[in-house]
CSV table of C-alpha atoms in Angstrom, one decimal:
chain,number,residue,atom,x,y,z
A,1,UNK,CA,-27.0,52.2,70.7
A,2,UNK,CA,-25.2,49.0,71.1
A,3,UNK,CA,-27.1,47.7,68.0
A,4,UNK,CA,-26.0,50.5,66.0
A,5,UNK,CA,-22.5,50.6,67.0
A,6,UNK,CA,-22.3,46.8,66.5
A,7,UNK,CA,-23.7,47.0,63.1
A,8,UNK,CA,-21.2,49.8,62.0
A,9,UNK,CA,-18.4,47.7,63.4
A,10,UNK,CA,-19.5,45.0,61.3
A,11,UNK,CA,-19.7,47.2,58.2
A,12,UNK,CA,-16.2,48.4,58.8
A,13,UNK,CA,-14.8,44.9,59.4
A,14,UNK,CA,-16.1,44.0,56.0
A,15,UNK,CA,-14.8,46.9,54.4
A,16,UNK,CA,-11.2,46.2,55.7
A,17,UNK,CA,-11.2,42.8,54.7
A,18,UNK,CA,-12.0,44.0,51.3
A,19,UNK,CA,-9.5,46.7,51.6
A,20,UNK,CA,-12.1,49.0,50.9
A,21,UNK,CA,-10.1,52.2,52.2
A,22,UNK,CA,-13.1,54.7,51.4
A,23,UNK,CA,-15.5,52.9,53.5
A,24,UNK,CA,-13.2,52.5,56.3
A,25,UNK,CA,-11.8,55.8,56.4
A,26,UNK,CA,-15.4,57.6,56.7
A,27,UNK,CA,-16.6,54.9,59.2
A,28,UNK,CA,-13.9,54.0,61.6
A,29,UNK,CA,-13.3,57.7,63.2
A,30,UNK,CA,-16.7,58.1,64.1
A,31,UNK,CA,-17.3,54.5,65.2
A,32,UNK,CA,-14.1,54.3,67.2
A,33,UNK,CA,-14.3,57.7,68.8
A,34,UNK,CA,-17.7,57.4,69.9
A,35,UNK,CA,-17.6,53.9,71.2
A,36,UNK,CA,-15.4,55.1,74.0
A,37,UNK,CA,-17.5,58.1,74.5
A,38,UNK,CA,-20.5,55.8,74.9
A,39,UNK,CA,-18.8,53.6,77.3
A,40,UNK,CA,-18.0,56.6,79.5
A,41,UNK,CA,-21.2,58.5,79.2
A,42,UNK,CA,-24.1,56.0,77.9
A,43,UNK,CA,-26.8,57.7,76.2
A,44,UNK,CA,-24.6,60.7,75.1
A,45,UNK,CA,-26.3,62.7,72.5
A,46,UNK,CA,-23.2,63.6,70.8
A,47,UNK,CA,-22.6,59.8,70.3
A,48,UNK,CA,-25.9,59.3,68.8
A,49,UNK,CA,-25.4,62.6,66.3
A,50,UNK,CA,-22.0,61.3,65.3
A,51,UNK,CA,-23.2,57.9,64.5
A,52,UNK,CA,-25.8,59.7,62.4
A,53,UNK,CA,-23.1,61.6,60.9
A,54,UNK,CA,-20.8,58.4,60.2
A,55,UNK,CA,-23.8,56.9,58.6
A,56,UNK,CA,-24.3,59.7,56.2
A,57,UNK,CA,-20.7,59.8,55.4
A,58,UNK,CA,-20.6,56.0,54.8
A,59,UNK,CA,-23.8,56.3,52.5
A,60,UNK,CA,-22.2,58.9,50.4
A,61,UNK,CA,-18.9,57.1,50.2
A,62,UNK,CA,-20.3,54.2,48.6
A,63,UNK,CA,-22.9,55.0,46.4
A,64,UNK,CA,-22.1,54.5,42.7
A,65,UNK,CA,-24.7,54.2,40.4
A,66,UNK,CA,-24.3,52.9,36.8
A,67,UNK,CA,-25.7,54.9,34.1
A,68,UNK,CA,-26.4,54.1,30.5
A,69,UNK,CA,-25.9,57.4,28.8
A,70,UNK,CA,-26.0,59.2,25.3
A,71,UNK,CA,-23.5,62.1,25.1
A,72,UNK,CA,-25.3,65.2,24.2
A,73,UNK,CA,-28.8,63.9,25.1
A,74,UNK,CA,-30.8,66.5,27.3
A,75,UNK,CA,-32.5,63.8,29.3
A,76,UNK,CA,-29.1,62.1,29.9
A,77,UNK,CA,-27.7,65.6,30.9
A,78,UNK,CA,-30.4,66.0,33.4
A,79,UNK,CA,-29.8,62.9,35.3
A,80,UNK,CA,-26.1,63.5,35.2
A,81,UNK,CA,-26.7,67.2,36.6
A,82,UNK,CA,-29.0,65.9,39.5
A,83,UNK,CA,-26.4,63.1,40.4
A,84,UNK,CA,-23.6,65.9,40.5
A,85,UNK,CA,-25.6,68.0,42.6
A,86,UNK,CA,-26.4,65.3,45.2
A,87,UNK,CA,-22.7,64.1,45.2
A,88,UNK,CA,-23.9,60.5,43.8
A,89,UNK,CA,-21.2,59.0,41.8
A,90,UNK,CA,-22.0,57.8,38.3
A,91,UNK,CA,-20.4,55.0,36.3
A,92,UNK,CA,-21.0,55.9,32.9
A,93,UNK,CA,-21.7,53.5,29.9
A,94,UNK,CA,-22.0,55.7,26.9
A,95,UNK,CA,-23.9,54.6,23.9
A,96,UNK,CA,-23.6,55.9,20.2
A,97,UNK,CA,-27.5,55.9,19.4
A,98,UNK,CA,-26.8,56.5,15.5
A,99,UNK,CA,-25.1,53.3,15.6
A,100,UNK,CA,-27.8,51.4,17.5
A,101,UNK,CA,-25.5,50.5,20.2
A,102,UNK,CA,-28.5,50.7,22.5
A,103,UNK,CA,-30.3,47.7,20.8
A,104,UNK,CA,-27.5,45.5,22.1
A,105,UNK,CA,-29.2,42.2,23.4
A,106,UNK,CA,-27.5,42.9,26.9
A,107,UNK,CA,-29.1,46.2,27.2
A,108,UNK,CA,-32.4,45.4,25.9
A,109,UNK,CA,-32.6,42.5,28.4
A,110,UNK,CA,-31.9,45.1,31.1
A,111,UNK,CA,-34.3,47.7,29.6
A,112,UNK,CA,-36.9,46.1,27.1
A,113,UNK,CA,-37.6,49.4,25.6
A,114,UNK,CA,-34.0,50.1,25.3
A,115,UNK,CA,-34.2,53.9,26.0
A,116,UNK,CA,-31.4,56.1,27.7
A,117,UNK,CA,-31.1,57.4,30.3
A,118,UNK,CA,-31.1,54.0,32.4
A,119,UNK,CA,-29.8,53.5,35.8
A,120,UNK,CA,-28.9,50.3,37.5
A,121,UNK,CA,-28.3,50.9,41.3
A,122,UNK,CA,-27.1,47.8,42.8
A,123,UNK,CA,-29.5,45.5,40.7
A,124,UNK,CA,-32.6,48.1,40.6
A,125,UNK,CA,-33.0,49.1,37.1
A,126,UNK,CA,-35.0,52.5,36.3
A,127,UNK,CA,-35.4,54.3,33.2
A,128,UNK,CA,-37.3,57.6,32.2
A,129,UNK,CA,-35.0,60.7,33.2
A,130,UNK,CA,-37.4,62.5,35.2
A,131,UNK,CA,-38.4,59.3,37.2
A,132,UNK,CA,-34.6,58.7,37.7
A,133,UNK,CA,-34.3,62.1,39.1
A,134,UNK,CA,-37.2,61.9,41.6
A,135,UNK,CA,-35.5,58.5,42.6
A,136,UNK,CA,-31.9,59.7,43.1
A,137,UNK,CA,-33.3,62.6,45.6
A,138,UNK,CA,-35.6,60.3,47.6
A,139,UNK,CA,-32.7,57.9,48.0
A,140,UNK,CA,-29.7,59.7,48.5
A,141,UNK,CA,-30.7,63.4,49.6
A,142,UNK,CA,-34.3,62.9,50.9
A,143,UNK,CA,-34.2,66.4,52.7
A,144,UNK,CA,-33.0,68.3,49.5
A,145,UNK,CA,-35.1,71.1,48.5
A,146,UNK,CA,-34.7,69.9,44.9
A,147,UNK,CA,-37.7,67.7,45.5
A,148,UNK,CA,-39.6,68.9,48.3
A,149,UNK,CA,-41.2,66.6,50.8
A,150,UNK,CA,-44.6,68.7,51.4
A,151,UNK,CA,-47.2,67.0,49.4
A,152,UNK,CA,-48.5,70.1,47.4
A,153,UNK,CA,-44.9,71.7,46.6
A,154,UNK,CA,-43.9,68.3,45.6
A,155,UNK,CA,-47.0,67.9,43.2
A,156,UNK,CA,-46.2,71.5,41.7
A,157,UNK,CA,-42.7,70.1,40.9
A,158,UNK,CA,-44.1,66.9,39.1
A,159,UNK,CA,-46.4,68.9,37.1
A,160,UNK,CA,-43.8,71.2,35.8
A,161,UNK,CA,-41.3,68.2,35.2
A,162,UNK,CA,-44.0,66.5,33.2
A,163,UNK,CA,-44.9,69.8,31.3
A,164,UNK,CA,-41.3,70.3,30.4
A,165,UNK,CA,-40.4,66.9,29.2
A,166,UNK,CA,-44.1,65.8,27.7
A,167,UNK,CA,-44.7,69.2,26.1
A,168,UNK,CA,-41.7,71.7,25.7
A,169,UNK,CA,-38.9,69.1,25.1
A,170,UNK,CA,-41.4,67.1,22.8
A,171,UNK,CA,-42.0,70.0,20.7
A,172,UNK,CA,-38.4,71.0,20.6
A,173,UNK,CA,-37.4,67.5,19.4
A,174,UNK,CA,-40.3,67.4,16.8
A,175,UNK,CA,-39.0,70.6,15.4
A,176,UNK,CA,-35.2,69.8,15.2
A,177,UNK,CA,-35.6,66.2,14.3
A,178,UNK,CA,-36.1,66.8,10.4
A,179,UNK,CA,-33.0,69.2,10.3
A,180,UNK,CA,-30.7,67.1,12.5
A,181,UNK,CA,-31.9,63.6,11.2
A,182,UNK,CA,-33.1,64.1,7.5
A,183,UNK,CA,-31.6,67.5,6.3
A,184,UNK,CA,-35.3,69.0,6.0
A,185,UNK,CA,-36.5,72.3,7.2
A,186,UNK,CA,-39.2,71.9,9.9
A,187,UNK,CA,-42.7,72.7,8.6
A,188,UNK,CA,-44.5,75.9,9.8
A,189,UNK,CA,-46.8,73.7,12.0
A,190,UNK,CA,-44.1,72.6,14.1
A,191,UNK,CA,-42.5,75.9,14.6
A,192,UNK,CA,-46.0,77.1,15.7
A,193,UNK,CA,-46.1,74.1,18.3
A,194,UNK,CA,-42.6,74.7,19.5
A,195,UNK,CA,-43.2,78.7,19.9
A,196,UNK,CA,-46.5,77.8,21.9
A,197,UNK,CA,-44.5,75.5,24.2
A,198,UNK,CA,-42.0,78.1,24.8
A,199,UNK,CA,-44.7,80.7,25.5
A,200,UNK,CA,-46.2,78.2,27.8
A,201,UNK,CA,-42.8,78.1,29.9
A,202,UNK,CA,-42.8,82.0,29.9
A,203,UNK,CA,-46.0,82.0,31.6
A,204,UNK,CA,-45.6,79.3,34.0
A,205,UNK,CA,-42.2,81.0,35.2
A,206,UNK,CA,-44.1,84.4,35.6
A,207,UNK,CA,-42.2,86.7,37.6
A,208,UNK,CA,-40.8,84.2,39.8
A,209,UNK,CA,-37.0,83.6,40.4
A,210,UNK,CA,-37.1,80.0,39.5
A,211,UNK,CA,-40.1,77.7,38.5
A,212,UNK,CA,-41.4,77.3,41.9
A,213,UNK,CA,-40.1,80.4,43.7
A,214,UNK,CA,-36.6,81.3,45.2
A,215,UNK,CA,-35.2,77.4,45.2
A,216,UNK,CA,-34.0,75.5,42.4
A,217,UNK,CA,-35.8,72.4,42.0
A,218,UNK,CA,-35.7,69.3,39.7
A,219,UNK,CA,-38.3,71.1,37.3
A,220,UNK,CA,-35.4,74.0,36.8
A,221,UNK,CA,-33.0,71.3,36.1
A,222,UNK,CA,-35.3,70.0,33.5
A,223,UNK,CA,-36.2,73.1,31.8
A,224,UNK,CA,-32.5,74.3,31.8
A,225,UNK,CA,-31.4,71.1,30.1
A,226,UNK,CA,-34.0,71.7,27.5
A,227,UNK,CA,-33.3,75.2,27.0
A,228,UNK,CA,-29.6,75.0,26.9
A,229,UNK,CA,-29.8,73.1,23.4
A,230,UNK,CA,-31.2,76.2,21.8
A,231,UNK,CA,-29.5,79.1,24.0
A,232,UNK,CA,-26.1,77.5,23.8
A,233,UNK,CA,-26.3,74.5,21.2
A,234,UNK,CA,-28.7,74.7,18.3
A,235,UNK,CA,-29.8,77.8,16.5
A,236,UNK,CA,-33.4,78.9,16.8
A,237,UNK,CA,-34.3,82.6,15.8
A,238,UNK,CA,-37.7,82.3,17.4
A,239,UNK,CA,-36.2,82.3,20.9
A,240,UNK,CA,-35.7,86.1,20.5
A,241,UNK,CA,-39.3,86.4,21.6
A,242,UNK,CA,-38.8,84.9,24.8
A,243,UNK,CA,-36.1,87.0,26.5
A,244,UNK,CA,-37.4,85.9,29.9
A,245,UNK,CA,-36.0,82.4,29.1
A,246,UNK,CA,-32.5,83.6,28.4
A,247,UNK,CA,-32.6,85.6,31.5
A,248,UNK,CA,-34.0,82.6,33.4
A,249,UNK,CA,-31.3,80.5,32.0
A,250,UNK,CA,-28.4,82.7,33.1
A,251,UNK,CA,-29.9,82.8,36.9
A,252,UNK,CA,-30.1,79.1,36.7
A,253,UNK,CA,-26.6,78.6,35.8
A,254,UNK,CA,-25.3,81.0,38.5
A,255,UNK,CA,-27.5,79.2,41.0
A,256,UNK,CA,-26.4,75.8,40.3
A,257,UNK,CA,-22.8,75.5,39.0
A,258,UNK,CA,-22.9,71.8,38.8
A,259,UNK,CA,-25.3,72.3,35.2
A,260,UNK,CA,-22.4,73.9,33.4
A,261,UNK,CA,-19.7,71.4,34.7
A,262,UNK,CA,-21.8,68.6,33.3
A,263,UNK,CA,-23.7,70.4,30.4
A,264,UNK,CA,-20.6,72.1,28.6
A,265,UNK,CA,-19.7,68.6,26.9
A,266,UNK,CA,-23.2,67.9,25.8
A,267,UNK,CA,-23.9,71.4,24.3
A,268,UNK,CA,-20.4,71.3,22.5
A,269,UNK,CA,-21.5,68.1,20.8
A,270,UNK,CA,-24.8,69.6,19.9
A,271,UNK,CA,-22.9,72.8,18.4
A,272,UNK,CA,-20.5,70.6,16.5
A,273,UNK,CA,-23.4,68.7,15.0
A,274,UNK,CA,-25.1,71.8,13.9
A,275,UNK,CA,-21.7,73.1,12.2
A,276,UNK,CA,-21.3,70.0,10.3
A,277,UNK,CA,-25.0,70.2,9.3
A,278,UNK,CA,-24.5,73.7,7.9
A,279,UNK,CA,-21.5,72.7,5.9
A,280,UNK,CA,-23.1,70.0,4.4
A,281,UNK,CA,-21.5,67.0,6.4
A,282,UNK,CA,-23.3,64.4,7.9
A,283,UNK,CA,-24.4,65.9,11.2
A,284,UNK,CA,-24.0,62.7,13.2
A,285,UNK,CA,-20.6,61.9,11.6
A,286,UNK,CA,-17.0,63.0,12.6
A,287,UNK,CA,-15.8,66.3,11.3
A,288,UNK,CA,-14.2,66.3,8.0
């Protein structure tokens, strides 16, 4: 106990020296109060519990993760929703991908494959959106049901995440890319592949409330970020064949309000892009 409390005091002292009011505010009430309790009653369980609570408050109050972000990107939205749900503060560095801002030498040095999203968590750099989501839960909320600890449940979440990002999102982007970037209509093969992926999502969902049962997981956040593009952003007539996905999307939004808080901006950008393309403007330029 003395080691724990002494460590906490050192953290508080360092914070106070730097005038870090957030750290000192969260840390001191627990440390000061419970040092007195410990002196009166060594081994007090309340003391132990409150030190843990103080540690948790301290951890949450100091976590700021730098995110290299492309507004409107579903993978970036995924990371932002996960962080919002976990209470992790993000410092956004927004890139205009069409202007190739992600190819600047400083970012390429940080991430040699120059993809977004990329995070920098106090010197630890990570890219690939689903890997980032897993990392954030493991580090900042290891008990969260978003990414269960049970080996088989976690493996199921992984499988669904990899399907959603590797199959569904890939088919979706392959379908819309000709429209959005070349002004061309997608081929029938691209439409068939996209419909097949959407049908697989319906099969995987089955009659469950969410992909893994009654609890929202990372897999649901990923699927919602992908579906949101066509349900609330772009237009796809083929979606009418899959009403289960629309119903699921509405359930998800009610269960995780953080999604709409984050995704609203991204979905508006997509709607604006579609509107510009429909009127013959450059879909990636400012509206005229």
